[in-house]
Each structure stands twice: as structure tokens, then as C-alpha cells.
Amino acid sequence: MASGTETSGSGDVGRTLELLWDTGRRPSRGPKPGRLTLERIVEAAVEVADRDGLGAVSMRRIATELGTGTMSLYRYVPGKAELLDLMLDRVQRPSEDPGDLGDGDWRAALEALGHATLALYRRHTWLLEVNQSRPILGPSALDGMEKVLARIKPMGLTDPELVSAIVLIDGYVVGAARTQVYQEEAERTSGLTDAQFWQAQEPVLVKAMTSGRYPVLASLSEDAFGTGFDHFDFGLQRILDGLEVLVAARRAADGPAADGSATAEQPS
């Protein structure tokens, strides 16, 4: 993963929105129709980023990948900043499978969202290099948001709380994905497997554990730091447990008023 951070929304916002929503003027000159399209440019950029990192994406590199001149690309997209926003919307395109968010309640939908988002970051690790605090909202992003909100609306939370639930899941997944990707990068750059890395520390750690200085650590079972435990799913389930408590409390508080069973307080 290359160092440095790109920022979404750093280009011409108006022009980017035109390209995302197909409301702008189409190129009138350039390569023959069918040979070069905005969709092909964006897909080529995503492929380069997936293969070589976001730092490898440039207008010249994409032109080379497509076998055309760099200036031809500028007839379709103003520059890399706008191209990045198109790439982000492209990889967020939701699945057309209605069952991709599970077929259960809101909890099943958010659980599926968590795993799907982790898979997205694993497929496109360059996403971790992008500051998306100010995203340009295109059709794919809004389609995905609409799909999730439709499934979790029955939670009975306020609209800001529903959005916050999605933000909560995404924030957790980003942290987990970054940890996984960094671990793989460390193994690749160091030439040491994860097992070899910890094995190198074992003599010192064994001595530390038998010194009496760390009684709680020394009392832990051998599998406490093993690879067999699914830390990601454990954390995700605890987040969902917390949301479930909130949903239950909100329903309990709203229940009497909602079913009309509340009675007026009698004067003493």
C-alpha cells in the first residue's frame, strides 16, 4: 500500500457531478465511438489502482493502458481528482442480488453490510489511502445507501441515528480492514511470515512471562493470541448487540403511545 492520502471531492465538484449523473456534454471529437468511453477509462483506472496502488494512477498511465493518447482522456474527464471520485463511485456499485444484505431483519442487514464492506476494502486496498470525509455522492453511493436504509428503517430510530448506525459500521470496518492490510504488507515487505515474526520474539517473551512481572498475561490460555479467533466478527456482533439494546429500549418507550394503550393519569 503506497504512502500518502488522496482526498475525495478535491476536483471540480460541478463537473464531477455531471460525469457521475451523466448530465454533462459528451465529447464531440476524439477516438471513434466505442473505442474509448468514460466507463472504460474509470474501469482501467480501478484496475491499475488494484494492481499497482493508487499512486500509480495518472492520466498518462491510464492512456497507456487503453492504448490512446493522454489528451484523448481529457475530453472525457478533467483530471485525476475527478477521476478518483468516479473510481470511488464505481467500486461502490451495489450488487443487483436482492439477497446480498441477507434475508432477515435489520441486524442481519447490518451484519451483511459489515462483511460486504470488509470484502470491498480487501478487493480495493487503495480505498484506505483515500480521505472520504467529503464524498461526492453519485448514483452508486446513493443506490447503496438507499438499499441499506430501506432494510434498517424498521429499527425505529431517528433519521440521524439510522445514518449514524451505518457510519458506525463503516468506521469499524475501515479500522479492521486497515489492520489486516497492514499485516499483509508487513509480511510482504519484511520477508517474514507472521508466524516467523512472533517466533523470533518467543525466547524473550517466555522469559518475561516467567518473571512474575506479568501475572495476568502469563495466566492467559495458549490460544489467547491465536489466529483461530475471529476478532472482526466478535467486534461486529458486539456493535450489533449495542444497537439491539437501543432498539429495544426505544420500542419499549414508544410502545404504549404507538399502540394507543396509554391511559391518562388519574388525579390523586
mmCIF file of C-alpha atoms in Angstrom:
data_model
loop_
_atom_site.group_PDB
_atom_site.id
_atom_site.type_symbol
_atom_site.label_atom_id
_atom_site.label_comp_id
_atom_site.label_asym_id
_atom_site.label_seq_id
_atom_site.Cartn_x
_atom_site.Cartn_y
_atom_site.Cartn_z
ATOM 1 C CA MET A 1 0.000 0.000 0.000
ATOM 2 C CA ALA A 2 1.558 3.274 -1.099
ATOM 3 C CA SER A 3 2.042 6.035 1.450
ATOM 4 C CA GLY A 4 0.145 9.307 1.202
ATOM 5 C CA THR A 5 -3.505 10.166 1.131
ATOM 6 C CA GLU A 6 -5.749 11.334 -1.679
ATOM 7 C CA THR A 7 -8.872 13.337 -0.897
ATOM 8 C CA SER A 8 -12.258 12.812 -2.476
ATOM 9 C CA GLY A 9 -14.103 15.891 -3.689
ATOM 10 C CA SER A 10 -10.877 17.790 -4.372
ATOM 11 C CA GLY A 11 -11.574 18.356 -8.058
ATOM 12 C CA ASP A 12 -14.216 20.353 -9.920
ATOM 13 C CA VAL A 13 -17.299 19.310 -7.968
ATOM 14 C CA GLY A 14 -19.772 20.526 -10.588
ATOM 15 C CA ARG A 15 -18.001 18.733 -13.430
ATOM 16 C CA THR A 16 -17.638 15.551 -11.369
ATOM 17 C CA LEU A 17 -21.370 15.531 -10.631
ATOM 18 C CA GLU A 18 -22.126 15.979 -14.327
ATOM 19 C CA LEU A 19 -19.977 12.953 -15.125
ATOM 20 C CA LEU A 20 -21.431 10.829 -12.334
ATOM 21 C CA TRP A 21 -25.028 11.618 -13.222
ATOM 22 C CA ASP A 22 -24.464 11.832 -16.996
ATOM 23 C CA THR A 23 -25.826 15.359 -17.254
ATOM 24 C CA GLY A 24 -22.859 16.989 -18.969
ATOM 25 C CA ARG A 25 -21.886 17.475 -22.567
ATOM 26 C CA ARG A 26 -20.421 14.407 -24.254
ATOM 27 C CA PRO A 27 -17.093 14.598 -26.150
ATOM 28 C CA SER A 28 -17.673 15.515 -29.780
ATOM 29 C CA ARG A 29 -14.197 14.680 -31.023
ATOM 30 C CA GLY A 30 -11.545 12.121 -30.294
ATOM 31 C CA PRO A 31 -11.295 8.351 -30.816
ATOM 32 C CA LYS A 32 -14.053 6.670 -32.749
ATOM 33 C CA PRO A 33 -17.201 5.864 -30.737
ATOM 34 C CA GLY A 34 -16.910 2.566 -28.888
ATOM 35 C CA ARG A 35 -13.122 2.651 -28.692
ATOM 36 C CA LEU A 36 -12.970 4.963 -25.691
ATOM 37 C CA THR A 37 -15.698 5.688 -23.174
ATOM 38 C CA LEU A 38 -15.813 7.201 -19.714
ATOM 39 C CA GLU A 39 -16.754 3.795 -18.320
ATOM 40 C CA ARG A 40 -13.652 2.192 -19.861
ATOM 41 C CA ILE A 41 -11.437 4.962 -18.501
ATOM 42 C CA VAL A 42 -12.779 4.526 -14.976
ATOM 43 C CA GLU A 43 -12.527 0.723 -15.124
ATOM 44 C CA ALA A 44 -8.938 0.948 -16.354
ATOM 45 C CA ALA A 45 -8.077 3.325 -13.506
ATOM 46 C CA VAL A 46 -9.593 0.942 -10.952
ATOM 47 C CA GLU A 47 -7.634 -1.970 -12.423
ATOM 48 C CA VAL A 48 -4.363 -0.032 -12.189
ATOM 49 C CA ALA A 49 -5.082 1.001 -8.586
ATOM 50 C CA ASP A 50 -5.977 -2.585 -7.653
ATOM 51 C CA ARG A 51 -2.808 -3.926 -9.232
ATOM 52 C CA ASP A 52 -0.201 -1.245 -8.511
ATOM 53 C CA GLY A 53 -1.689 1.095 -5.919
ATOM 54 C CA LEU A 54 -3.368 4.473 -6.118
ATOM 55 C CA GLY A 55 -0.060 6.239 -6.616
ATOM 56 C CA ALA A 56 0.292 4.517 -9.990
ATOM 57 C CA VAL A 57 -2.900 6.100 -11.314
ATOM 58 C CA SER A 58 -2.226 9.025 -13.628
ATOM 59 C CA MET A 59 -3.829 10.257 -16.803
ATOM 60 C CA ARG A 60 -0.722 9.208 -18.752
ATOM 61 C CA ARG A 61 -0.731 5.708 -17.228
ATOM 62 C CA ILE A 62 -4.420 5.182 -17.965
ATOM 63 C CA ALA A 63 -3.956 6.390 -21.530
ATOM 64 C CA THR A 64 -1.133 3.870 -21.948
ATOM 65 C CA GLU A 65 -3.332 1.086 -20.561
ATOM 66 C CA LEU A 66 -6.057 1.963 -23.067
ATOM 67 C CA GLY A 67 -3.679 2.408 -25.988
ATOM 68 C CA THR A 68 -4.599 6.026 -26.627
ATOM 69 C CA GLY A 69 -3.095 9.485 -26.255
ATOM 70 C CA THR A 70 -3.209 11.253 -22.910
ATOM 71 C CA MET A 71 -5.025 14.248 -24.398
ATOM 72 C CA SER A 72 -7.845 11.961 -25.511
ATOM 73 C CA LEU A 73 -8.676 11.241 -21.882
ATOM 74 C CA TYR A 74 -9.098 14.934 -21.087
ATOM 75 C CA ARG A 75 -12.041 15.032 -23.487
ATOM 76 C CA TYR A 76 -13.840 12.714 -21.060
ATOM 77 C CA VAL A 77 -12.571 13.646 -17.602
ATOM 78 C CA PRO A 78 -10.812 16.855 -16.429
ATOM 79 C CA GLY A 79 -8.066 15.181 -14.414
ATOM 80 C CA LYS A 80 -7.055 12.697 -11.734
ATOM 81 C CA ALA A 81 -9.022 14.390 -8.940
ATOM 82 C CA GLU A 82 -12.309 13.977 -10.803
ATOM 83 C CA LEU A 83 -11.285 10.508 -11.979
ATOM 84 C CA LEU A 84 -10.746 9.445 -8.366
ATOM 85 C CA ASP A 85 -14.334 10.367 -7.475
ATOM 86 C CA LEU A 86 -15.581 8.360 -10.448
ATOM 87 C CA MET A 87 -13.457 5.409 -9.290
ATOM 88 C CA LEU A 88 -14.904 5.616 -5.784
ATOM 89 C CA ASP A 89 -18.462 5.580 -7.073
ATOM 90 C CA ARG A 90 -17.659 2.742 -9.469
ATOM 91 C CA VAL A 91 -16.343 0.356 -6.806
ATOM 92 C CA GLN A 92 -19.289 1.163 -4.521
ATOM 93 C CA ARG A 93 -21.801 -0.011 -7.119
ATOM 94 C CA PRO A 94 -24.161 -2.262 -5.109
ATOM 95 C CA SER A 95 -24.870 -5.822 -6.067
ATOM 96 C CA GLU A 96 -28.051 -6.437 -8.012
ATOM 97 C CA ASP A 97 -28.696 -9.507 -5.877
ATOM 98 C CA PRO A 98 -31.588 -8.627 -3.530
ATOM 99 C CA GLY A 99 -30.240 -11.132 -1.016
ATOM 100 C CA ASP A 100 -26.792 -9.558 -0.644
ATOM 101 C CA LEU A 101 -27.918 -7.883 2.597
ATOM 102 C CA GLY A 102 -29.319 -11.106 3.968
ATOM 103 C CA ASP A 103 -32.970 -12.042 4.149
ATOM 104 C CA GLY A 104 -33.564 -11.303 7.823
ATOM 105 C CA ASP A 105 -34.187 -8.228 9.940
ATOM 106 C CA TRP A 106 -32.203 -5.017 10.336
ATOM 107 C CA ARG A 107 -29.498 -6.836 12.309
ATOM 108 C CA ALA A 108 -28.924 -9.325 9.507
ATOM 109 C CA ALA A 109 -28.736 -6.430 7.041
ATOM 110 C CA LEU A 110 -26.114 -4.535 9.053
ATOM 111 C CA GLU A 111 -24.126 -7.718 9.649
ATOM 112 C CA ALA A 112 -24.111 -8.422 5.913
ATOM 113 C CA LEU A 113 -23.156 -4.795 5.281
ATOM 114 C CA GLY A 114 -20.171 -5.143 7.610
ATOM 115 C CA HIS A 115 -18.853 -8.244 5.869
ATOM 116 C CA ALA A 116 -19.543 -6.819 2.405
ATOM 117 C CA THR A 117 -17.704 -3.594 3.252
ATOM 118 C CA LEU A 118 -14.710 -5.542 4.574
ATOM 119 C CA ALA A 119 -14.647 -7.528 1.334
ATOM 120 C CA LEU A 120 -14.778 -4.256 -0.625
ATOM 121 C CA TYR A 121 -11.716 -2.890 1.175
ATOM 122 C CA ARG A 122 -9.923 -6.181 0.722
ATOM 123 C CA ARG A 123 -10.591 -6.132 -3.039
ATOM 124 C CA HIS A 124 -9.617 -2.478 -3.399
ATOM 125 C CA THR A 125 -6.986 -1.820 -0.728
ATOM 126 C CA TRP A 126 -6.264 1.613 -2.223
ATOM 127 C CA LEU A 127 -9.540 2.803 -0.702
ATOM 128 C CA LEU A 128 -7.669 3.009 2.601
ATOM 129 C CA GLU A 129 -5.480 5.705 1.052
ATOM 130 C CA VAL A 130 -8.430 7.987 0.294
ATOM 131 C CA ASN A 131 -9.768 10.597 2.691
ATOM 132 C CA GLN A 132 -13.514 10.263 2.075
ATOM 133 C CA SER A 133 -14.710 12.703 4.729
ATOM 134 C CA ARG A 134 -16.255 14.819 1.940
ATOM 135 C CA PRO A 135 -17.538 12.346 -0.660
ATOM 136 C CA ILE A 136 -19.094 13.274 -3.972
ATOM 137 C CA LEU A 137 -22.411 11.421 -3.976
ATOM 138 C CA GLY A 138 -23.017 9.610 -7.220
ATOM 139 C CA PRO A 139 -25.661 7.065 -8.220
ATOM 140 C CA SER A 140 -23.782 4.034 -6.887
ATOM 141 C CA ALA A 141 -23.245 5.580 -3.463
ATOM 142 C CA LEU A 142 -26.863 6.670 -3.207
ATOM 143 C CA ASP A 143 -28.169 3.344 -4.532
ATOM 144 C CA GLY A 144 -26.227 1.552 -1.825
ATOM 145 C CA MET A 145 -27.392 3.928 0.892
ATOM 146 C CA GLU A 146 -30.997 3.622 -0.246
ATOM 147 C CA LYS A 147 -30.772 -0.157 -0.188
ATOM 148 C CA VAL A 148 -29.395 -0.285 3.359
ATOM 149 C CA LEU A 149 -31.744 2.370 4.763
ATOM 150 C CA ALA A 150 -34.761 0.556 3.347
ATOM 151 C CA ARG A 151 -33.729 -2.541 5.286
ATOM 152 C CA ILE A 152 -32.929 -0.859 8.617
ATOM 153 C CA LYS A 153 -35.783 1.664 8.699
ATOM 154 C CA PRO A 154 -37.834 -0.721 10.921
ATOM 155 C CA MET A 155 -35.273 -0.193 13.700
ATOM 156 C CA GLY A 156 -37.467 2.721 14.729
ATOM 157 C CA LEU A 157 -34.554 5.094 15.286
ATOM 158 C CA THR A 158 -34.482 8.733 14.275
ATOM 159 C CA ASP A 159 -33.161 9.512 10.801
ATOM 160 C CA PRO A 160 -29.811 10.848 12.103
ATOM 161 C CA GLU A 161 -29.474 7.698 14.228
ATOM 162 C CA LEU A 162 -30.108 5.453 11.215
ATOM 163 C CA VAL A 163 -27.378 7.220 9.271
ATOM 164 C CA SER A 164 -25.100 7.051 12.314
ATOM 165 C CA ALA A 165 -25.628 3.282 12.548
ATOM 166 C CA ILE A 166 -24.274 2.932 9.003
ATOM 167 C CA VAL A 167 -21.374 5.287 9.780
ATOM 168 C CA LEU A 168 -20.616 3.232 12.913
ATOM 169 C CA ILE A 169 -20.379 0.000 10.933
ATOM 170 C CA ASP A 170 -18.243 1.619 8.244
ATOM 171 C CA GLY A 171 -15.846 3.145 10.777
ATOM 172 C CA TYR A 172 -15.360 -0.191 12.489
ATOM 173 C CA VAL A 173 -14.781 -1.992 9.196
ATOM 174 C CA VAL A 174 -12.243 0.572 7.969
ATOM 175 C CA GLY A 175 -10.162 0.065 11.107
ATOM 176 C CA ALA A 176 -10.315 -3.723 10.823
ATOM 177 C CA ALA A 177 -9.510 -3.649 7.105
ATOM 178 C CA ARG A 178 -6.537 -1.346 7.679
ATOM 179 C CA THR A 179 -5.150 -3.721 10.311
ATOM 180 C CA GLN A 180 -5.486 -6.714 8.003
ATOM 181 C CA VAL A 181 -3.951 -4.942 5.013
ATOM 182 C CA TYR A 182 -1.050 -3.580 7.079
ATOM 183 C CA GLN A 183 -0.338 -7.059 8.430
ATOM 184 C CA GLU A 184 -0.142 -8.446 4.915
ATOM 185 C CA GLU A 185 2.026 -5.541 3.782
ATOM 186 C CA ALA A 186 4.422 -6.080 6.700
ATOM 187 C CA GLU A 187 4.778 -9.746 5.794
ATOM 188 C CA ARG A 188 5.397 -8.884 2.150
ATOM 189 C CA THR A 189 7.979 -6.153 2.785
ATOM 190 C CA SER A 190 9.829 -7.880 5.642
ATOM 191 C CA GLY A 191 10.000 -11.307 4.073
ATOM 192 C CA LEU A 192 8.913 -12.816 7.394
ATOM 193 C CA THR A 193 5.659 -14.658 7.815
ATOM 194 C CA ASP A 194 3.512 -13.714 10.800
ATOM 195 C CA ALA A 195 4.492 -16.991 12.489
ATOM 196 C CA GLN A 196 8.204 -16.326 11.905
ATOM 197 C CA PHE A 197 7.895 -12.801 13.274
ATOM 198 C CA TRP A 198 6.406 -13.950 16.583
ATOM 199 C CA GLN A 199 8.691 -16.945 16.757
ATOM 200 C CA ALA A 200 11.671 -14.572 16.722
ATOM 201 C CA GLN A 201 10.309 -12.883 19.849
ATOM 202 C CA GLU A 202 9.415 -16.094 21.667
ATOM 203 C CA PRO A 203 12.589 -16.517 23.809
ATOM 204 C CA VAL A 204 12.286 -13.008 25.251
ATOM 205 C CA LEU A 205 8.522 -13.280 25.761
ATOM 206 C CA VAL A 206 8.794 -16.648 27.530
ATOM 207 C CA LYS A 207 11.358 -15.181 29.926
ATOM 208 C CA ALA A 208 9.105 -12.172 30.553
ATOM 209 C CA MET A 209 6.090 -14.384 31.281
ATOM 210 C CA THR A 210 8.017 -16.475 33.827
ATOM 211 C CA SER A 211 9.446 -13.430 35.602
ATOM 212 C CA GLY A 212 6.312 -12.840 37.666
ATOM 213 C CA ARG A 213 6.053 -9.277 36.381
ATOM 214 C CA TYR A 214 3.024 -10.005 34.184
ATOM 215 C CA PRO A 215 0.788 -12.421 36.137
ATOM 216 C CA VAL A 216 -2.410 -11.724 34.184
ATOM 217 C CA LEU A 217 -0.737 -12.100 30.795
ATOM 218 C CA ALA A 218 1.018 -15.256 31.980
ATOM 219 C CA SER A 219 -2.303 -16.753 33.069
ATOM 220 C CA LEU A 220 -3.904 -16.450 29.639
ATOM 221 C CA SER A 221 -4.574 -19.617 27.668
ATOM 222 C CA GLU A 222 -2.261 -20.570 24.805
ATOM 223 C CA ASP A 223 -4.889 -19.654 22.221
ATOM 224 C CA ALA A 224 -5.493 -16.142 23.632
ATOM 225 C CA PHE A 225 -3.480 -14.573 20.814
ATOM 226 C CA GLY A 226 -4.037 -17.353 18.301
ATOM 227 C CA THR A 227 -5.227 -16.880 14.761
ATOM 228 C CA GLY A 228 -8.270 -19.098 15.178
ATOM 229 C CA PHE A 229 -10.408 -16.428 16.829
ATOM 230 C CA ASP A 230 -12.481 -14.193 14.524
ATOM 231 C CA HIS A 231 -11.788 -10.787 16.032
ATOM 232 C CA PHE A 232 -13.634 -8.995 13.246
ATOM 233 C CA ASP A 233 -16.903 -10.837 13.710
ATOM 234 C CA PHE A 234 -16.625 -10.643 17.505
ATOM 235 C CA GLY A 235 -16.401 -6.846 17.350
ATOM 236 C CA LEU A 236 -19.142 -6.576 14.740
ATOM 237 C CA GLN A 237 -21.521 -8.675 16.839
ATOM 238 C CA ARG A 238 -20.871 -6.529 19.915
ATOM 239 C CA ILE A 239 -21.715 -3.390 17.932
ATOM 240 C CA LEU A 240 -24.940 -5.021 16.775
ATOM 241 C CA ASP A 241 -25.689 -6.092 20.351
ATOM 242 C CA GLY A 242 -25.394 -2.468 21.437
ATOM 243 C CA LEU A 243 -27.728 -1.309 18.673
ATOM 244 C CA GLU A 244 -30.171 -4.052 19.627
ATOM 245 C CA VAL A 245 -30.309 -2.722 23.197
ATOM 246 C CA LEU A 246 -31.047 0.765 21.852
ATOM 247 C CA VAL A 247 -33.757 -0.512 19.502
ATOM 248 C CA ALA A 248 -35.416 -2.497 22.295
ATOM 249 C CA ALA A 249 -35.326 0.481 24.660
ATOM 250 C CA ARG A 250 -36.760 2.803 22.009
ATOM 251 C CA ARG A 251 -39.570 0.369 21.232
ATOM 252 C CA ALA A 252 -40.358 -0.067 24.911
ATOM 253 C CA ALA A 253 -40.532 3.689 25.373
ATOM 254 C CA ASP A 254 -42.659 4.250 22.265
ATOM 255 C CA GLY A 255 -44.813 1.139 22.634
ATOM 256 C CA PRO A 256 -47.698 2.460 24.769
ATOM 257 C CA ALA A 257 -48.054 5.605 22.701
ATOM 258 C CA ALA A 258 -47.785 3.677 19.469
ATOM 259 C CA ASP A 259 -50.481 1.120 20.238
ATOM 260 C CA GLY A 260 -52.823 3.588 21.913
ATOM 261 C CA SER A 261 -52.866 1.662 25.184
ATOM 262 C CA ALA A 262 -51.606 4.541 27.327
ATOM 263 C CA THR A 263 -54.127 5.905 29.699
ATOM 264 C CA ALA A 264 -54.395 9.387 31.063
ATOM 265 C CA GLU A 265 -53.007 9.863 34.510
ATOM 266 C CA GLN A 266 -55.788 9.990 37.088
ATOM 267 C CA PRO A 267 -55.749 12.928 39.510
ATOM 268 C CA SER A 268 -54.990 11.927 43.092
#
